[in-house]
mmCIF file of C-alpha atoms in Angstrom:
data_model
loop_
_atom_site.group_PDB
_atom_site.id
_atom_site.type_symbol
_atom_site.label_atom_id
_atom_site.label_comp_id
_atom_site.label_asym_id
_atom_site.label_seq_id
_atom_site.Cartn_x
_atom_site.Cartn_y
_atom_site.Cartn_z
ATOM 1 C CA UNK I 1 3.283 -18.717 -20.119
ATOM 2 C CA UNK I 2 0.931 -21.378 -21.452
ATOM 3 C CA UNK I 3 -2.713 -20.304 -21.302
ATOM 4 C CA UNK I 4 -5.243 -23.066 -21.741
ATOM 5 C CA UNK I 5 -7.454 -21.157 -24.145
ATOM 6 C CA UNK I 6 -9.917 -24.038 -24.373
ATOM 7 C CA UNK I 7 -10.380 -24.078 -20.591
ATOM 8 C CA UNK I 8 -11.884 -21.312 -18.489
ATOM 9 C CA UNK I 9 -12.492 -21.041 -14.775
ATOM 10 C CA UNK I 10 -16.024 -22.025 -13.854
ATOM 11 C CA UNK I 11 -15.841 -19.495 -11.049
ATOM 12 C CA UNK I 12 -14.646 -16.284 -12.679
ATOM 13 C CA UNK I 13 -14.343 -17.133 -16.414
ATOM 14 C CA UNK I 14 -10.667 -16.336 -16.791
ATOM 15 C CA UNK I 15 -8.560 -18.410 -19.195
ATOM 16 C CA UNK I 16 -6.677 -21.042 -17.201
ATOM 17 C CA UNK I 17 -2.882 -21.378 -17.173
ATOM 18 C CA UNK I 18 -0.555 -23.642 -15.191
ATOM 19 C CA UNK I 19 2.758 -21.799 -15.082
ATOM 20 C CA UNK I 20 2.638 -18.497 -13.163
ATOM 21 C CA UNK I 21 1.050 -18.429 -9.671
ATOM 22 C CA UNK I 22 1.155 -14.620 -9.608
ATOM 23 C CA UNK I 23 -1.018 -14.220 -12.723
ATOM 24 C CA UNK I 24 -4.734 -14.551 -13.210
ATOM 25 C CA UNK I 25 -6.081 -17.980 -14.131
ATOM 26 C CA UNK I 26 -3.397 -20.099 -12.429
ATOM 27 C CA UNK I 27 -4.443 -23.707 -11.791
ATOM 28 C CA UNK I 28 -2.082 -26.489 -10.631
ATOM 29 C CA UNK I 29 -1.470 -29.079 -13.376
ATOM 30 C CA UNK I 30 -2.972 -31.844 -11.251
ATOM 31 C CA UNK I 31 -6.220 -29.870 -10.818
ATOM 32 C CA UNK I 32 -6.802 -29.797 -14.610
ATOM 33 C CA UNK I 33 -8.239 -33.311 -14.302
ATOM 34 C CA UNK I 34 -10.950 -32.218 -11.859
ATOM 35 C CA UNK I 35 -14.515 -30.957 -12.416
ATOM 36 C CA UNK I 36 -15.500 -28.218 -12.256
ATOM 37 C CA UNK I 37 -12.334 -26.440 -13.369
ATOM 38 C CA UNK I 38 -11.705 -23.435 -11.166
ATOM 39 C CA UNK I 39 -8.587 -21.272 -10.857
ATOM 40 C CA UNK I 40 -6.652 -21.277 -7.634
ATOM 41 C CA UNK I 41 -7.903 -17.801 -6.695
ATOM 42 C CA UNK I 42 -11.574 -18.883 -6.867
ATOM 43 C CA UNK I 43 -10.752 -22.153 -5.154
ATOM 44 C CA UNK I 44 -9.155 -20.399 -2.230
ATOM 45 C CA UNK I 45 -12.067 -17.977 -1.881
ATOM 46 C CA UNK I 46 -14.562 -20.826 -2.018
ATOM 47 C CA UNK I 47 -12.810 -23.368 0.185
ATOM 48 C CA UNK I 48 -10.439 -21.385 2.413
ATOM 49 C CA UNK I 49 -12.278 -18.071 2.646
ATOM 50 C CA UNK I 50 -9.139 -16.513 1.311
ATOM 51 C CA UNK I 51 -8.680 -13.989 -1.501
ATOM 52 C CA UNK I 52 -5.176 -13.755 -2.995
ATOM 53 C CA UNK I 53 -3.962 -10.490 -4.497
ATOM 54 C CA UNK I 54 -3.398 -10.569 -8.221
ATOM 55 C CA UNK I 55 -1.608 -7.361 -9.233
ATOM 56 C CA UNK I 56 -2.395 -4.949 -12.041
ATOM 57 C CA UNK I 57 -0.424 -2.209 -13.783
ATOM 58 C CA UNK I 58 -1.694 1.344 -13.392
ATOM 59 C CA UNK I 59 -2.963 1.890 -16.965
ATOM 60 C CA UNK I 60 -5.174 -1.192 -16.859
ATOM 61 C CA UNK I 61 -6.391 -0.221 -13.426
ATOM 62 C CA UNK I 62 -7.442 3.257 -14.630
ATOM 63 C CA UNK I 63 -9.500 1.625 -17.406
ATOM 64 C CA UNK I 64 -11.238 -0.403 -14.728
ATOM 65 C CA UNK I 65 -11.936 2.703 -12.654
ATOM 66 C CA UNK I 66 -13.591 4.294 -15.669
ATOM 67 C CA UNK I 67 -16.134 1.452 -15.625
ATOM 68 C CA UNK I 68 -16.928 1.955 -11.908
ATOM 69 C CA UNK I 69 -18.108 5.508 -12.568
ATOM 70 C CA UNK I 70 -20.765 4.208 -15.017
ATOM 71 C CA UNK I 71 -22.323 1.839 -12.459
ATOM 72 C CA UNK I 72 -24.072 2.407 -9.144
ATOM 73 C CA UNK I 73 -21.775 1.102 -6.434
ATOM 74 C CA UNK I 74 -20.127 1.786 -3.101
ATOM 75 C CA UNK I 75 -16.373 2.068 -3.595
ATOM 76 C CA UNK I 76 -14.302 0.862 -0.606
ATOM 77 C CA UNK I 77 -10.810 2.362 -0.923
ATOM 78 C CA UNK I 78 -8.131 0.874 1.347
ATOM 79 C CA UNK I 79 -4.987 2.840 2.151
ATOM 80 C CA UNK I 80 -1.974 2.073 4.343
ATOM 81 C CA UNK I 81 -1.342 4.570 7.174
ATOM 82 C CA UNK I 82 2.354 3.635 7.047
ATOM 83 C CA UNK I 83 2.531 4.811 3.404
ATOM 84 C CA UNK I 84 -0.583 6.972 3.081
ATOM 85 C CA UNK I 85 0.425 9.079 0.047
ATOM 86 C CA UNK I 86 2.132 6.091 -1.632
ATOM 87 C CA UNK I 87 -1.013 3.937 -1.402
ATOM 88 C CA UNK I 88 -3.589 6.592 -2.389
ATOM 89 C CA UNK I 89 -5.023 6.339 -5.878
ATOM 90 C CA UNK I 90 -4.468 9.956 -6.799
ATOM 91 C CA UNK I 91 -6.934 9.983 -9.711
ATOM 92 C CA UNK I 92 -9.749 8.114 -7.912
ATOM 93 C CA UNK I 93 -11.956 11.235 -7.679
ATOM 94 C CA UNK I 94 -12.018 11.550 -11.505
ATOM 95 C CA UNK I 95 -13.192 7.983 -12.040
ATOM 96 C CA UNK I 96 -15.757 7.070 -9.387
ATOM 97 C CA UNK I 97 -18.366 9.582 -10.615
ATOM 98 C CA UNK I 98 -21.078 10.241 -8.078
ATOM 99 C CA UNK I 99 -20.568 6.916 -6.346
ATOM 100 C CA UNK I 100 -19.931 7.107 -2.559
ATOM 101 C CA UNK I 101 -16.385 6.329 -1.413
ATOM 102 C CA UNK I 102 -15.645 4.736 1.969
ATOM 103 C CA UNK I 103 -12.007 5.242 2.927
ATOM 104 C CA UNK I 104 -10.594 2.469 5.089
ATOM 105 C CA UNK I 105 -7.239 3.378 6.663
ATOM 106 C CA UNK I 106 -5.442 0.135 7.550
ATOM 107 C CA UNK I 107 -2.423 -0.789 9.695
ATOM 108 C CA UNK I 108 -3.180 1.666 12.516
ATOM 109 C CA UNK I 109 -1.668 -0.934 14.867
ATOM 110 C CA UNK I 110 1.732 0.226 13.576
ATOM 111 C CA UNK I 111 1.369 3.719 15.075
ATOM 112 C CA UNK I 112 2.773 4.259 18.571
ATOM 113 C CA UNK I 113 0.144 3.435 21.172
ATOM 114 C CA UNK I 114 -0.060 7.034 22.450
ATOM 115 C CA UNK I 115 -1.334 8.285 19.034
ATOM 116 C CA UNK I 116 -4.671 10.079 19.213
ATOM 117 C CA UNK I 117 -7.219 8.441 16.767
ATOM 118 C CA UNK I 118 -9.245 11.643 16.311
ATOM 119 C CA UNK I 119 -6.137 13.589 15.327
ATOM 120 C CA UNK I 120 -5.289 10.875 12.761
ATOM 121 C CA UNK I 121 -8.808 11.097 11.277
ATOM 122 C CA UNK I 122 -8.557 14.908 11.105
ATOM 123 C CA UNK I 123 -5.154 14.571 9.365
ATOM 124 C CA UNK I 124 -6.611 12.068 6.861
ATOM 125 C CA UNK I 125 -9.592 14.389 6.182
ATOM 126 C CA UNK I 126 -7.137 17.191 5.243
ATOM 127 C CA UNK I 127 -5.174 14.861 2.960
ATOM 128 C CA UNK I 128 -8.379 13.646 1.282
ATOM 129 C CA UNK I 129 -9.555 17.211 0.732
ATOM 130 C CA UNK I 130 -6.203 18.073 -0.908
ATOM 131 C CA UNK I 131 -6.769 15.097 -3.242
ATOM 132 C CA UNK I 132 -10.267 16.488 -4.160
ATOM 133 C CA UNK I 133 -11.778 13.183 -3.051
ATOM 134 C CA UNK I 134 -15.219 13.237 -1.364
ATOM 135 C CA UNK I 135 -15.727 10.389 1.093
ATOM 136 C CA UNK I 136 -18.813 9.371 3.037
ATOM 137 C CA UNK I 137 -16.784 7.985 5.934
ATOM 138 C CA UNK I 138 -13.260 7.371 7.137
ATOM 139 C CA UNK I 139 -12.611 4.270 9.234
ATOM 140 C CA UNK I 140 -9.318 3.432 10.959
ATOM 141 C CA UNK I 141 -8.640 -0.301 11.348
ATOM 142 C CA UNK I 142 -6.036 -3.007 11.625
ATOM 143 C CA UNK I 143 -6.687 -6.015 9.430
ATOM 144 C CA UNK I 144 -3.890 -7.931 11.167
ATOM 145 C CA UNK I 145 -5.132 -7.238 14.732
ATOM 146 C CA UNK I 146 -8.822 -7.324 13.767
ATOM 147 C CA UNK I 147 -9.257 -3.840 15.268
ATOM 148 C CA UNK I 148 -11.964 -1.562 13.884
ATOM 149 C CA UNK I 149 -13.347 -4.132 11.402
ATOM 150 C CA UNK I 150 -16.844 -4.090 12.966
ATOM 151 C CA UNK I 151 -16.863 -0.347 12.212
ATOM 152 C CA UNK I 152 -15.858 -1.067 8.613
ATOM 153 C CA UNK I 153 -18.660 -3.647 8.238
ATOM 154 C CA UNK I 154 -21.262 -1.332 9.755
ATOM 155 C CA UNK I 155 -20.161 1.562 7.486
ATOM 156 C CA UNK I 156 -20.414 -0.712 4.400
ATOM 157 C CA UNK I 157 -23.928 -1.720 5.499
ATOM 158 C CA UNK I 158 -24.928 1.942 6.105
ATOM 159 C CA UNK I 159 -23.653 3.325 2.776
ATOM 160 C CA UNK I 160 -24.119 0.572 0.183
ATOM 161 C CA UNK I 161 -27.927 0.524 0.225
ATOM 162 C CA UNK I 162 -28.870 -1.834 -2.622
ATOM 163 C CA UNK I 163 -25.606 -1.410 -4.545
ATOM 164 C CA UNK I 164 -22.613 -3.579 -5.365
ATOM 165 C CA UNK I 165 -19.397 -2.987 -3.434
ATOM 166 C CA UNK I 166 -16.064 -2.445 -5.263
ATOM 167 C CA UNK I 167 -12.960 -2.916 -3.133
ATOM 168 C CA UNK I 168 -9.888 -1.142 -4.520
ATOM 169 C CA UNK I 169 -6.343 -0.682 -3.199
ATOM 170 C CA UNK I 170 -2.663 -0.906 -3.898
ATOM 171 C CA UNK I 171 -0.666 -4.070 -3.236
ATOM 172 C CA UNK I 172 0.258 -4.807 0.400
ATOM 173 C CA UNK I 173 -2.422 -2.592 1.984
ATOM 174 C CA UNK I 174 -4.513 -5.434 3.462
ATOM 175 C CA UNK I 175 -7.170 -5.565 0.761
ATOM 176 C CA UNK I 176 -7.574 -9.355 0.728
ATOM 177 C CA UNK I 177 -8.041 -9.441 4.519
ATOM 178 C CA UNK I 178 -10.971 -7.035 4.191
ATOM 179 C CA UNK I 179 -12.445 -9.043 1.272
ATOM 180 C CA UNK I 180 -12.270 -12.188 3.397
ATOM 181 C CA UNK I 181 -14.107 -10.486 6.235
ATOM 182 C CA UNK I 182 -16.816 -9.173 3.862
ATOM 183 C CA UNK I 183 -17.248 -12.711 2.446
ATOM 184 C CA UNK I 184 -17.755 -14.080 5.966
ATOM 185 C CA UNK I 185 -20.283 -11.406 6.894
ATOM 186 C CA UNK I 186 -22.270 -11.080 3.687
ATOM 187 C CA UNK I 187 -21.803 -14.028 1.354
ATOM 188 C CA UNK I 188 -22.996 -17.565 0.918
ATOM 189 C CA UNK I 189 -19.717 -19.301 0.028
ATOM 190 C CA UNK I 190 -21.549 -22.177 -1.584
ATOM 191 C CA UNK I 191 -22.911 -19.836 -4.241
ATOM 192 C CA UNK I 192 -21.378 -19.911 -7.666
ATOM 193 C CA UNK I 193 -18.701 -17.310 -8.263
ATOM 194 C CA UNK I 194 -19.292 -15.254 -11.412
ATOM 195 C CA UNK I 195 -17.208 -12.993 -13.580
ATOM 196 C CA UNK I 196 -17.353 -9.627 -15.187
ATOM 197 C CA UNK I 197 -14.994 -8.755 -18.012
ATOM 198 C CA UNK I 198 -14.930 -5.098 -18.976
ATOM 199 C CA UNK I 199 -14.472 -3.739 -22.469
ATOM 200 C CA UNK I 200 -10.980 -2.444 -23.241
ATOM 201 C CA UNK I 201 -9.213 -4.365 -20.486
ATOM 202 C CA UNK I 202 -7.838 -7.857 -20.117
ATOM 203 C CA UNK I 203 -9.015 -7.976 -16.542
ATOM 204 C CA UNK I 204 -11.259 -10.590 -15.019
ATOM 205 C CA UNK I 205 -12.693 -9.699 -11.634
ATOM 206 C CA UNK I 206 -14.007 -12.004 -8.966
ATOM 207 C CA UNK I 207 -17.605 -11.129 -8.144
ATOM 208 C CA UNK I 208 -18.699 -12.557 -4.811
ATOM 209 C CA UNK I 209 -22.474 -12.932 -4.587
ATOM 210 C CA UNK I 210 -24.271 -11.332 -1.599
ATOM 211 C CA UNK I 211 -27.412 -12.617 -0.062
ATOM 212 C CA UNK I 212 -29.506 -9.767 -1.569
ATOM 213 C CA UNK I 213 -28.500 -10.448 -5.185
ATOM 214 C CA UNK I 214 -25.707 -7.843 -5.347
ATOM 215 C CA UNK I 215 -21.954 -8.424 -5.352
ATOM 216 C CA UNK I 216 -18.666 -7.619 -3.681
ATOM 217 C CA UNK I 217 -16.279 -7.061 -6.561
ATOM 218 C CA UNK I 218 -12.660 -7.903 -5.710
ATOM 219 C CA UNK I 219 -10.329 -5.843 -7.925
ATOM 220 C CA UNK I 220 -6.654 -6.835 -8.394
ATOM 221 C CA UNK I 221 -4.174 -4.905 -6.313
ATOM 222 C CA UNK I 222 -2.690 -1.980 -8.254
ATOM 223 C CA UNK I 223 1.127 -1.941 -8.496
ATOM 224 C CA UNK I 224 2.597 1.506 -7.793
ATOM 225 C CA UNK I 225 6.278 1.527 -8.784
ATOM 226 C CA UNK I 226 6.796 4.764 -6.811
ATOM 227 C CA UNK I 227 6.701 2.680 -3.621
ATOM 228 C CA UNK I 228 10.003 1.250 -2.313
ATOM 229 C CA UNK I 229 8.168 -2.011 -1.553
ATOM 230 C CA UNK I 230 7.695 -2.564 -5.299
ATOM 231 C CA UNK I 231 11.381 -1.858 -6.093
ATOM 232 C CA UNK I 232 13.236 -4.172 -3.691
ATOM 233 C CA UNK I 233 13.625 -7.950 -3.906
ATOM 234 C CA UNK I 234 11.059 -10.108 -2.078
ATOM 235 C CA UNK I 235 13.684 -11.106 0.524
ATOM 236 C CA UNK I 236 14.014 -7.460 1.549
ATOM 237 C CA UNK I 237 10.267 -6.883 1.902
ATOM 238 C CA UNK I 238 10.138 -8.402 5.403
ATOM 239 C CA UNK I 239 12.597 -6.002 7.043
ATOM 240 C CA UNK I 240 11.122 -3.072 5.122
ATOM 241 C CA UNK I 241 7.483 -3.648 6.088
ATOM 242 C CA UNK I 242 6.897 -3.319 9.851
ATOM 243 C CA UNK I 243 4.749 -5.940 11.548
ATOM 244 C CA UNK I 244 4.929 -4.430 15.053
ATOM 245 C CA UNK I 245 4.191 -0.947 16.432
ATOM 246 C CA UNK I 246 6.888 1.502 15.304
ATOM 247 C CA UNK I 247 9.587 2.416 17.832
ATOM 248 C CA UNK I 248 10.468 5.944 16.772
ATOM 249 C CA UNK I 249 14.234 6.719 16.676
ATOM 250 C CA UNK I 250 15.189 10.298 17.596
ATOM 251 C CA UNK I 251 18.408 11.860 16.252
ATOM 252 C CA UNK I 252 19.843 15.208 17.331
ATOM 253 C CA UNK I 253 21.529 16.566 14.249
ATOM 254 C CA UNK I 254 23.746 19.505 13.352
ATOM 255 C CA UNK I 255 23.732 20.828 9.807
ATOM 256 C CA UNK I 256 25.903 18.838 7.360
ATOM 257 C CA UNK I 257 24.986 15.500 8.930
ATOM 258 C CA UNK I 258 23.466 12.462 7.160
ATOM 259 C CA UNK I 259 21.316 9.492 8.114
ATOM 260 C CA UNK I 260 21.475 6.248 6.069
ATOM 261 C CA UNK I 261 18.539 3.804 6.104
ATOM 262 C CA UNK I 262 20.446 0.653 5.207
ATOM 263 C CA UNK I 263 21.484 1.120 1.575
ATOM 264 C CA UNK I 264 17.905 1.996 0.596
ATOM 265 C CA UNK I 265 17.842 5.722 1.256
ATOM 266 C CA UNK I 266 19.817 8.641 2.628
ATOM 267 C CA UNK I 267 18.605 11.773 4.499
ATOM 268 C CA UNK I 268 20.896 14.835 4.455
ATOM 269 C CA UNK I 269 20.386 17.749 6.888
ATOM 270 C CA UNK I 270 22.160 20.241 4.644
ATOM 271 C CA UNK I 271 21.572 23.517 6.465
ATOM 272 C CA UNK I 272 19.684 24.795 9.502
ATOM 273 C CA UNK I 273 19.929 25.221 13.217
ATOM 274 C CA UNK I 274 20.635 22.247 15.497
ATOM 275 C CA UNK I 275 17.411 20.219 15.805
ATOM 276 C CA UNK I 276 15.955 16.775 16.378
ATOM 277 C CA UNK I 277 14.488 14.409 13.786
ATOM 278 C CA UNK I 278 12.238 11.424 14.608
ATOM 279 C CA UNK I 279 12.428 8.424 12.226
ATOM 280 C CA UNK I 280 9.311 6.287 11.819
ATOM 281 C CA UNK I 281 10.578 3.238 9.903
ATOM 282 C CA UNK I 282 10.544 -0.508 10.386
ATOM 283 C CA UNK I 283 12.442 -1.535 13.531
ATOM 284 C CA UNK I 284 14.449 -3.928 11.337
ATOM 285 C CA UNK I 285 16.004 -1.086 9.258
ATOM 286 C CA UNK I 286 19.316 -0.004 10.769
ATOM 287 C CA UNK I 287 19.959 3.749 10.697
ATOM 288 C CA UNK I 288 23.551 5.023 10.496
ATOM 289 C CA UNK I 289 24.633 8.600 11.121
ATOM 290 C CA UNK I 290 27.662 10.196 9.446
ATOM 291 C CA UNK I 291 28.942 13.599 8.329
ATOM 292 C CA UNK I 292 27.570 14.848 5.037
ATOM 293 C CA UNK I 293 31.053 15.235 3.516
ATOM 294 C CA UNK I 294 31.770 11.524 4.312
ATOM 295 C CA UNK I 295 28.426 10.204 3.058
ATOM 296 C CA UNK I 296 29.355 9.393 -0.535
ATOM 297 C CA UNK I 297 32.470 7.572 0.580
ATOM 298 C CA UNK I 298 30.617 5.592 3.254
ATOM 299 C CA UNK I 299 27.970 4.520 0.736
ATOM 300 C CA UNK I 300 30.514 3.498 -1.899
ATOM 301 C CA UNK I 301 32.545 1.411 0.602
ATOM 302 C CA UNK I 302 29.898 -0.120 2.854
ATOM 303 C CA UNK I 303 26.648 -0.496 0.866
ATOM 304 C CA UNK I 304 25.406 -4.103 1.049
ATOM 305 C CA UNK I 305 27.513 -4.822 4.166
ATOM 306 C CA UNK I 306 27.378 -2.264 7.012
ATOM 307 C CA UNK I 307 24.599 -0.499 5.069
ATOM 308 C CA UNK I 308 21.875 -3.051 4.341
ATOM 309 C CA UNK I 309 19.306 -4.089 3.201
ATOM 310 C CA UNK I 310 19.743 -4.830 0.399
ATOM 311 C CA UNK I 311 22.728 -7.157 0.692
ATOM 312 C CA UNK I 312 25.537 -7.126 -1.850
ATOM 313 C CA UNK I 313 23.868 -9.754 -4.014
ATOM 314 C CA UNK I 314 20.815 -7.566 -4.648
ATOM 315 C CA UNK I 315 22.478 -4.133 -4.932
ATOM 316 C CA UNK I 316 22.652 -4.288 -8.736
ATOM 317 C CA UNK I 317 18.883 -4.788 -8.907
ATOM 318 C CA UNK I 318 18.221 -1.575 -6.894
ATOM 319 C CA UNK I 319 17.822 1.559 -9.061
ATOM 320 C CA UNK I 320 20.502 4.208 -8.466
ATOM 321 C CA UNK I 321 19.765 6.675 -5.674
ATOM 322 C CA UNK I 322 18.472 10.027 -6.943
ATOM 323 C CA UNK I 323 18.737 13.235 -4.949
ATOM 324 C CA UNK I 324 15.606 15.264 -4.080
ATOM 325 C CA UNK I 325 16.318 18.694 -2.493
ATOM 326 C CA UNK I 326 13.658 19.882 0.028
ATOM 327 C CA UNK I 327 13.357 23.370 1.514
ATOM 328 C CA UNK I 328 11.312 23.194 4.694
ATOM 329 C CA UNK I 329 9.617 26.501 5.591
ATOM 330 C CA UNK I 330 9.476 27.842 9.150
ATOM 331 C CA UNK I 331 6.468 27.869 11.394
ATOM 332 C CA UNK I 332 4.851 24.434 10.816
ATOM 333 C CA UNK I 333 5.558 20.833 11.723
ATOM 334 C CA UNK I 334 6.511 18.654 8.731
ATOM 335 C CA UNK I 335 7.291 15.012 7.785
ATOM 336 C CA UNK I 336 9.489 13.846 4.975
ATOM 337 C CA UNK I 337 7.846 10.701 3.526
ATOM 338 C CA UNK I 338 9.890 8.157 1.545
ATOM 339 C CA UNK I 339 7.159 5.950 0.068
ATOM 340 C CA UNK I 340 7.384 2.401 1.367
ATOM 341 C CA UNK I 341 10.183 3.168 3.848
ATOM 342 C CA UNK I 342 8.380 5.426 6.326
ATOM 343 C CA UNK I 343 8.857 9.036 7.282
ATOM 344 C CA UNK I 344 11.125 11.423 9.173
ATOM 345 C CA UNK I 345 9.470 14.077 11.384
ATOM 346 C CA UNK I 346 11.147 17.436 11.891
ATOM 347 C CA UNK I 347 10.583 18.229 15.555
ATOM 348 C CA UNK I 348 11.540 21.881 15.205
ATOM 349 C CA UNK I 349 9.546 24.566 13.369
ATOM 350 C CA UNK I 350 12.733 26.483 12.549
ATOM 351 C CA UNK I 351 12.815 25.313 8.933
ATOM 352 C CA UNK I 352 15.671 23.423 7.237
ATOM 353 C CA UNK I 353 17.360 22.699 3.973
ATOM 354 C CA UNK I 354 17.308 18.960 3.299
ATOM 355 C CA UNK I 355 18.135 16.484 0.593
ATOM 356 C CA UNK I 356 16.758 12.922 0.307
ATOM 357 C CA UNK I 357 18.458 10.243 -1.841
ATOM 358 C CA UNK I 358 16.135 7.360 -2.760
ATOM 359 C CA UNK I 359 15.969 4.829 -5.611
ATOM 360 C CA UNK I 360 14.948 6.438 -8.913
ATOM 361 C CA UNK I 361 11.178 6.706 -9.195
ATOM 362 C CA UNK I 362 10.422 6.343 -5.468
ATOM 363 C CA UNK I 363 8.075 9.071 -4.193
ATOM 364 C CA UNK I 364 9.614 11.586 -1.789
ATOM 365 C CA UNK I 365 7.336 14.308 -0.392
ATOM 366 C CA UNK I 366 7.140 16.958 2.303
ATOM 367 C CA UNK I 367 3.857 16.856 4.175
ATOM 368 C CA UNK I 368 2.095 18.153 7.288
ATOM 369 C CA UNK I 369 3.238 16.003 10.239
ATOM 370 C CA UNK I 370 1.074 12.991 10.888
ATOM 371 C CA UNK I 371 1.936 12.643 14.573
#
């Protein structure tokens, strides 16, 4: 990648380069002749009210979080209700210091319409407590449907006082939509964009000036490779990520039966009494049931064809499926989360012995049932 070391963005100060749109400092070749020189990211914020997500690896992101704890700021953390555990920054509590954290839970439009919002907030509060994260507020919203955003804005206003606002989140959680809304509500877009480059990192952040002299600081989206959405090819992202309310699929299973989610994952009901399982995944993912003793053969013969996504052309790019055994205790209602794919709810409290096969590195957990 060619970086124009002699040229820096007038908006955020990053070194300009013309070859990789996904990296910081990208500017189209034709725009190198214009004045002032600003990268495409700053240009889109300034002229289209649009913030694009530049991604960042976890180690660099943790260095950035270390800086936040040394400043006075409101930290707005965005998580995805469809992949709550997969989009949480597990170490956030260690890094934000005494700064207040506002937790914005996005994509609530994906939950079935009968879902009780108060029960979701109570569930989130328990998850947050387990993560040892103290939050000043939890707000449910849908960036796509513009639901709950007024509540987000009023909570930001209530808790930021005279501080800057850092917005943090994983990729694909709706962070840029929130940034755009904050820009509209708080910022004079004609103002000059400025930069802040922190010691020990190669990261340039976009600082969006507020009317009171403080800033909204847009941090790059953190890439978590434990999410299935970061493992698959871009062409398979669309069927994987739901864009409409989930239509739960219920399966009555006997022990020694298996469910395949395309060729992306496999759920084995190894042992237990006959019970039902509800699958909360994208409506575009086809679920196939088979007997456990036929599962290996079915996968070997039909992956990429009957079992897809991914198609045959992309199978080699998918890490091999790794088995995670799960022993579900009796007496409570549980979900099995496959990060980025969704979750399977056990509708019985009778307990079960399960095994989940997912691409190597993808997070698989047993949790208290969300719904």
